[in-house]
PDB file of C-alpha atoms in Angstrom:
ATOM      1  CA  UNK A  94       5.088 -46.169 -24.473  1.00  0.00           C
ATOM      2  CA  UNK A  95       5.944 -42.682 -25.765  1.00  0.00           C
ATOM      3  CA  UNK A  96       2.777 -42.615 -27.881  1.00  0.00           C
ATOM      4  CA  UNK A  97       0.636 -43.374 -24.818  1.00  0.00           C
ATOM      5  CA  UNK A  98       2.224 -40.578 -22.800  1.00  0.00           C
ATOM      6  CA  UNK A  99       1.667 -38.052 -25.609  1.00  0.00           C
ATOM      7  CA  UNK A 100       2.634 -34.536 -24.460  1.00  0.00           C
ATOM      8  CA  UNK A 101       2.035 -35.172 -20.720  1.00  0.00           C
ATOM      9  CA  UNK A 102       5.714 -35.383 -19.663  1.00  0.00           C
ATOM     10  CA  UNK A 103       6.542 -32.141 -21.467  1.00  0.00           C
ATOM     11  CA  UNK A 104       3.460 -30.383 -20.079  1.00  0.00           C
ATOM     12  CA  UNK A 105       4.404 -31.495 -16.558  1.00  0.00           C
ATOM     13  CA  UNK A 106       7.943 -30.274 -17.153  1.00  0.00           C
ATOM     14  CA  UNK A 107       6.598 -26.874 -18.279  1.00  0.00           C
ATOM     15  CA  UNK A 108       4.660 -26.517 -14.995  1.00  0.00           C
ATOM     16  CA  UNK A 109       7.912 -25.876 -13.120  1.00  0.00           C
ATOM     17  CA  UNK A 110       7.874 -22.274 -11.861  1.00  0.00           C
ATOM     18  CA  UNK A 111      10.793 -21.096 -13.987  1.00  0.00           C
ATOM     19  CA  UNK A 112       9.444 -22.740 -17.160  1.00  0.00           C
ATOM     20  CA  UNK A 113       5.789 -21.812 -17.246  1.00  0.00           C
ATOM     21  CA  UNK A 114       4.803 -20.817 -20.746  1.00  0.00           C
ATOM     22  CA  UNK A 115       2.169 -18.067 -21.075  1.00  0.00           C
ATOM     23  CA  UNK A 116       0.808 -19.439 -24.360  1.00  0.00           C
ATOM     24  CA  UNK A 117      -0.367 -22.585 -22.505  1.00  0.00           C
ATOM     25  CA  UNK A 118      -1.860 -20.751 -19.546  1.00  0.00           C
ATOM     26  CA  UNK A 119      -5.468 -21.783 -20.126  1.00  0.00           C
ATOM     27  CA  UNK A 120      -4.612 -25.484 -20.408  1.00  0.00           C
ATOM     28  CA  UNK A 121      -1.996 -25.849 -17.677  1.00  0.00           C
ATOM     29  CA  UNK A 122      -4.260 -25.385 -14.685  1.00  0.00           C
ATOM     30  CA  UNK A 123      -3.584 -22.991 -11.795  1.00  0.00           C
ATOM     31  CA  UNK A 124      -0.293 -24.678 -10.871  1.00  0.00           C
ATOM     32  CA  UNK A 125       0.992 -23.982 -14.378  1.00  0.00           C
ATOM     33  CA  UNK A 126       0.017 -20.318 -14.616  1.00  0.00           C
ATOM     34  CA  UNK A 127       2.801 -17.973 -15.663  1.00  0.00           C
ATOM     35  CA  UNK A 128       3.232 -14.896 -13.475  1.00  0.00           C
ATOM     36  CA  UNK A 129       5.451 -12.117 -14.791  1.00  0.00           C
ATOM     37  CA  UNK A 130       6.330 -10.881 -11.298  1.00  0.00           C
ATOM     38  CA  UNK A 131       7.653 -14.353 -10.392  1.00  0.00           C
ATOM     39  CA  UNK A 132       9.660 -14.808 -13.592  1.00  0.00           C
ATOM     40  CA  UNK A 133      13.452 -14.565 -13.382  1.00  0.00           C
ATOM     41  CA  UNK A 134      15.089 -14.763 -16.809  1.00  0.00           C
ATOM     42  CA  UNK A 135      18.586 -15.463 -15.486  1.00  0.00           C
ATOM     43  CA  UNK A 136      17.306 -18.268 -13.255  1.00  0.00           C
ATOM     44  CA  UNK A 137      15.389 -19.804 -16.165  1.00  0.00           C
ATOM     45  CA  UNK A 138      18.367 -19.626 -18.517  1.00  0.00           C
ATOM     46  CA  UNK A 139      20.637 -21.176 -15.856  1.00  0.00           C
ATOM     47  CA  UNK A 140      18.123 -23.977 -15.249  1.00  0.00           C
ATOM     48  CA  UNK A 141      17.829 -24.765 -18.962  1.00  0.00           C
ATOM     49  CA  UNK A 142      21.593 -24.602 -19.398  1.00  0.00           C
ATOM     50  CA  UNK A 143      22.107 -27.019 -16.501  1.00  0.00           C
ATOM     51  CA  UNK A 144      19.376 -29.406 -17.613  1.00  0.00           C
ATOM     52  CA  UNK A 145      19.980 -29.460 -21.379  1.00  0.00           C
ATOM     53  CA  UNK A 146      23.382 -27.799 -21.918  1.00  0.00           C
ATOM     54  CA  UNK A 147      21.867 -25.375 -24.416  1.00  0.00           C
ATOM     55  CA  UNK A 148      22.786 -21.809 -25.239  1.00  0.00           C
ATOM     56  CA  UNK A 149      19.993 -19.266 -25.177  1.00  0.00           C
ATOM     57  CA  UNK A 150      20.998 -15.640 -25.816  1.00  0.00           C
ATOM     58  CA  UNK A 151      24.497 -16.247 -24.459  1.00  0.00           C
ATOM     59  CA  UNK A 152      26.898 -19.033 -25.258  1.00  0.00           C
ATOM     60  CA  UNK A 153      29.442 -19.715 -22.540  1.00  0.00           C
ATOM     61  CA  UNK A 154      32.179 -22.279 -22.202  1.00  0.00           C
ATOM     62  CA  UNK A 155      35.719 -22.722 -20.925  1.00  0.00           C
ATOM     63  CA  UNK A 156      38.352 -22.208 -23.629  1.00  0.00           C
ATOM     64  CA  UNK A 157      42.015 -21.457 -24.052  1.00  0.00           C
ATOM     65  CA  UNK A 158      42.672 -17.718 -23.912  1.00  0.00           C
ATOM     66  CA  UNK A 159      43.392 -16.551 -27.496  1.00  0.00           C
ATOM     67  CA  UNK A 160      46.104 -14.221 -26.216  1.00  0.00           C
ATOM     68  CA  UNK A 161      47.701 -16.560 -23.660  1.00  0.00           C
ATOM     69  CA  UNK A 162      47.571 -20.271 -24.469  1.00  0.00           C
ATOM     70  CA  UNK A 163      48.680 -21.126 -20.914  1.00  0.00           C
ATOM     71  CA  UNK A 164      45.407 -19.793 -19.474  1.00  0.00           C
ATOM     72  CA  UNK A 165      41.847 -21.023 -19.684  1.00  0.00           C
ATOM     73  CA  UNK A 166      39.014 -18.525 -19.456  1.00  0.00           C
ATOM     74  CA  UNK A 167      35.241 -18.527 -19.310  1.00  0.00           C
ATOM     75  CA  UNK A 168      34.182 -17.428 -22.774  1.00  0.00           C
ATOM     76  CA  UNK A 169      30.925 -15.548 -23.316  1.00  0.00           C
ATOM     77  CA  UNK A 170      29.643 -15.144 -26.854  1.00  0.00           C
ATOM     78  CA  UNK A 171      26.447 -14.537 -28.736  1.00  0.00           C
ATOM     79  CA  UNK A 172      24.389 -17.699 -29.110  1.00  0.00           C
ATOM     80  CA  UNK A 173      22.893 -18.671 -32.442  1.00  0.00           C
ATOM     81  CA  UNK A 174      19.246 -18.054 -33.179  1.00  0.00           C
ATOM     82  CA  UNK A 175      16.893 -20.753 -34.435  1.00  0.00           C
ATOM     83  CA  UNK A 176      17.416 -20.050 -38.133  1.00  0.00           C
ATOM     84  CA  UNK A 177      20.923 -20.862 -39.397  1.00  0.00           C
ATOM     85  CA  UNK A 178      22.071 -17.325 -40.188  1.00  0.00           C
ATOM     86  CA  UNK A 179      21.403 -13.811 -38.927  1.00  0.00           C
ATOM     87  CA  UNK A 180      20.654 -12.827 -42.533  1.00  0.00           C
ATOM     88  CA  UNK A 181      17.724 -15.274 -42.601  1.00  0.00           C
ATOM     89  CA  UNK A 182      15.938 -12.832 -40.304  1.00  0.00           C
ATOM     90  CA  UNK A 183      17.078  -9.610 -41.925  1.00  0.00           C
ATOM     91  CA  UNK A 184      16.851 -10.173 -45.684  1.00  0.00           C
ATOM     92  CA  UNK A 185      13.709 -10.212 -47.767  1.00  0.00           C
ATOM     93  CA  UNK A 186      14.800 -12.921 -50.176  1.00  0.00           C
ATOM     94  CA  UNK A 187      12.275 -15.582 -51.119  1.00  0.00           C
ATOM     95  CA  UNK A 188      14.313 -18.237 -49.298  1.00  0.00           C
ATOM     96  CA  UNK A 189      14.610 -16.172 -46.104  1.00  0.00           C
ATOM     97  CA  UNK A 190      10.880 -15.401 -46.078  1.00  0.00           C
ATOM     98  CA  UNK A 191      10.112 -19.085 -46.681  1.00  0.00           C
ATOM     99  CA  UNK A 192      12.358 -20.046 -43.735  1.00  0.00           C
ATOM    100  CA  UNK A 193      10.697 -17.491 -41.447  1.00  0.00           C
ATOM    101  CA  UNK A 194       7.201 -18.682 -42.422  1.00  0.00           C
ATOM    102  CA  UNK A 195       8.211 -22.313 -41.821  1.00  0.00           C
ATOM    103  CA  UNK A 196       9.698 -21.447 -38.416  1.00  0.00           C
ATOM    104  CA  UNK A 197       6.576 -19.531 -37.410  1.00  0.00           C
ATOM    105  CA  UNK A 198       4.343 -22.425 -38.454  1.00  0.00           C
ATOM    106  CA  UNK A 199       6.513 -24.903 -36.533  1.00  0.00           C
ATOM    107  CA  UNK A 200       6.297 -22.780 -33.368  1.00  0.00           C
ATOM    108  CA  UNK A 201       2.516 -22.441 -33.731  1.00  0.00           C
ATOM    109  CA  UNK A 202       2.109 -26.176 -34.343  1.00  0.00           C
ATOM    110  CA  UNK A 203       4.152 -27.046 -31.246  1.00  0.00           C
ATOM    111  CA  UNK A 204       2.181 -24.642 -29.046  1.00  0.00           C
ATOM    112  CA  UNK A 205      -1.159 -25.957 -30.368  1.00  0.00           C
ATOM    113  CA  UNK A 206      -0.009 -29.580 -29.941  1.00  0.00           C
ATOM    114  CA  UNK A 207       0.754 -28.762 -26.299  1.00  0.00           C
ATOM    115  CA  UNK A 208      -2.741 -27.348 -25.824  1.00  0.00           C
ATOM    116  CA  UNK A 209      -2.632 -23.664 -26.755  1.00  0.00           C
ATOM    117  CA  UNK A 210      -5.552 -22.143 -28.615  1.00  0.00           C
ATOM    118  CA  UNK A 211      -4.664 -21.532 -32.258  1.00  0.00           C
ATOM    119  CA  UNK A 212      -5.330 -17.777 -32.152  1.00  0.00           C
ATOM    120  CA  UNK A 213      -3.303 -17.373 -28.939  1.00  0.00           C
ATOM    121  CA  UNK A 214      -0.479 -19.463 -30.388  1.00  0.00           C
ATOM    122  CA  UNK A 215      -0.484 -17.390 -33.596  1.00  0.00           C
ATOM    123  CA  UNK A 216      -0.207 -14.077 -31.703  1.00  0.00           C
ATOM    124  CA  UNK A 217       2.367 -15.336 -29.197  1.00  0.00           C
ATOM    125  CA  UNK A 218       4.585 -17.021 -31.759  1.00  0.00           C
ATOM    126  CA  UNK A 219       4.502 -13.961 -34.035  1.00  0.00           C
ATOM    127  CA  UNK A 220       5.795 -12.020 -31.013  1.00  0.00           C
ATOM    128  CA  UNK A 221       8.528 -14.615 -30.440  1.00  0.00           C
ATOM    129  CA  UNK A 222       9.617 -14.393 -34.076  1.00  0.00           C
ATOM    130  CA  UNK A 223       9.612 -10.589 -33.861  1.00  0.00           C
ATOM    131  CA  UNK A 224      11.796 -10.860 -30.746  1.00  0.00           C
ATOM    132  CA  UNK A 225      14.250 -13.108 -32.622  1.00  0.00           C
ATOM    133  CA  UNK A 226      14.256 -10.523 -35.432  1.00  0.00           C
ATOM    134  CA  UNK A 227      15.219  -7.801 -32.921  1.00  0.00           C
ATOM    135  CA  UNK A 228      17.986  -9.997 -31.519  1.00  0.00           C
ATOM    136  CA  UNK A 229      19.262 -10.712 -35.044  1.00  0.00           C
ATOM    137  CA  UNK A 230      19.554  -6.974 -35.657  1.00  0.00           C
ATOM    138  CA  UNK A 231      21.961  -6.544 -32.729  1.00  0.00           C
ATOM    139  CA  UNK A 232      24.086  -9.646 -33.341  1.00  0.00           C
ATOM    140  CA  UNK A 233      27.549  -9.106 -34.764  1.00  0.00           C
ATOM    141  CA  UNK A 234      27.519 -10.215 -38.425  1.00  0.00           C
ATOM    142  CA  UNK A 235      29.619 -13.292 -39.189  1.00  0.00           C
ATOM    143  CA  UNK A 236      31.988 -11.310 -41.411  1.00  0.00           C
ATOM    144  CA  UNK A 237      32.879  -9.009 -38.468  1.00  0.00           C
ATOM    145  CA  UNK A 238      33.429 -11.807 -35.949  1.00  0.00           C
ATOM    146  CA  UNK A 239      37.207 -11.987 -35.996  1.00  0.00           C
ATOM    147  CA  UNK A 240      39.022 -13.227 -32.900  1.00  0.00           C
ATOM    148  CA  UNK A 241      40.469  -9.768 -32.334  1.00  0.00           C
ATOM    149  CA  UNK A 242      37.150  -7.954 -32.799  1.00  0.00           C
ATOM    150  CA  UNK A 243      35.236 -10.057 -30.290  1.00  0.00           C
ATOM    151  CA  UNK A 244      38.018 -10.427 -27.681  1.00  0.00           C
ATOM    152  CA  UNK A 245      37.154  -8.450 -24.556  1.00  0.00           C
ATOM    153  CA  UNK A 246      38.698 -10.059 -21.491  1.00  0.00           C
ATOM    154  CA  UNK A 247      37.098  -9.112 -18.168  1.00  0.00           C
ATOM    155  CA  UNK A 248      37.647 -10.234 -14.607  1.00  0.00           C
ATOM    156  CA  UNK A 249      34.636 -11.622 -12.725  1.00  0.00           C
ATOM    157  CA  UNK A 250      34.417  -8.287 -10.881  1.00  0.00           C
ATOM    158  CA  UNK A 251      34.395  -6.347 -14.171  1.00  0.00           C
ATOM    159  CA  UNK A 252      31.711  -8.689 -15.542  1.00  0.00           C
ATOM    160  CA  UNK A 253      29.578  -8.108 -12.437  1.00  0.00           C
ATOM    161  CA  UNK A 254      30.028  -4.346 -12.767  1.00  0.00           C
ATOM    162  CA  UNK A 255      29.060  -4.514 -16.446  1.00  0.00           C
ATOM    163  CA  UNK A 256      26.116  -6.860 -15.822  1.00  0.00           C
ATOM    164  CA  UNK A 257      25.011  -6.392 -12.190  1.00  0.00           C
ATOM    165  CA  UNK A 258      22.417  -9.178 -12.491  1.00  0.00           C
ATOM    166  CA  UNK A 259      25.268 -11.725 -12.611  1.00  0.00           C
ATOM    167  CA  UNK A 260      26.464 -12.805  -9.182  1.00  0.00           C
ATOM    168  CA  UNK A 261      29.573 -14.865  -8.539  1.00  0.00           C
ATOM    169  CA  UNK A 262      27.301 -17.425  -6.854  1.00  0.00           C
ATOM    170  CA  UNK A 263      25.578 -17.956 -10.215  1.00  0.00           C
ATOM    171  CA  UNK A 264      28.918 -18.386 -11.997  1.00  0.00           C
ATOM    172  CA  UNK A 265      29.972 -21.352  -9.815  1.00  0.00           C
TER     173      UNK A 265
END
């Protein structure tokens, strides 16, 4: 049954307004066209989090407060990237370069399998990998991620003042 469906269920899923994927634009028809002015990153991340319980850019969960074990708090942290370690993006070792090439090829293959043109997929996925590289540069290295170093307790109001795009409606 899955073989007969091929990529159709995923392509239909990607036609949802918050999930349209620019690399597939030419094959998704007008109802699947991505429009930058209609794209809302926070809405998309919330949708994906609710649907698949994944962490993109930000990892958040309820945990016991490290400084008061009687309290539970919403914990926000950096989410992992696709490659296992930040250093896999930042070092020029043979292994790291091999991992980056394999990741790029996987992303291209997935886009092409879903109907993207090879040249478009190559350009778009190189941009995605470059974006992950930029994110890796700003992540806190594992060695510096002590409980004390990454503890920064904020109230919801302080979080909203720090990140105005976050509304309390979105946190519920």
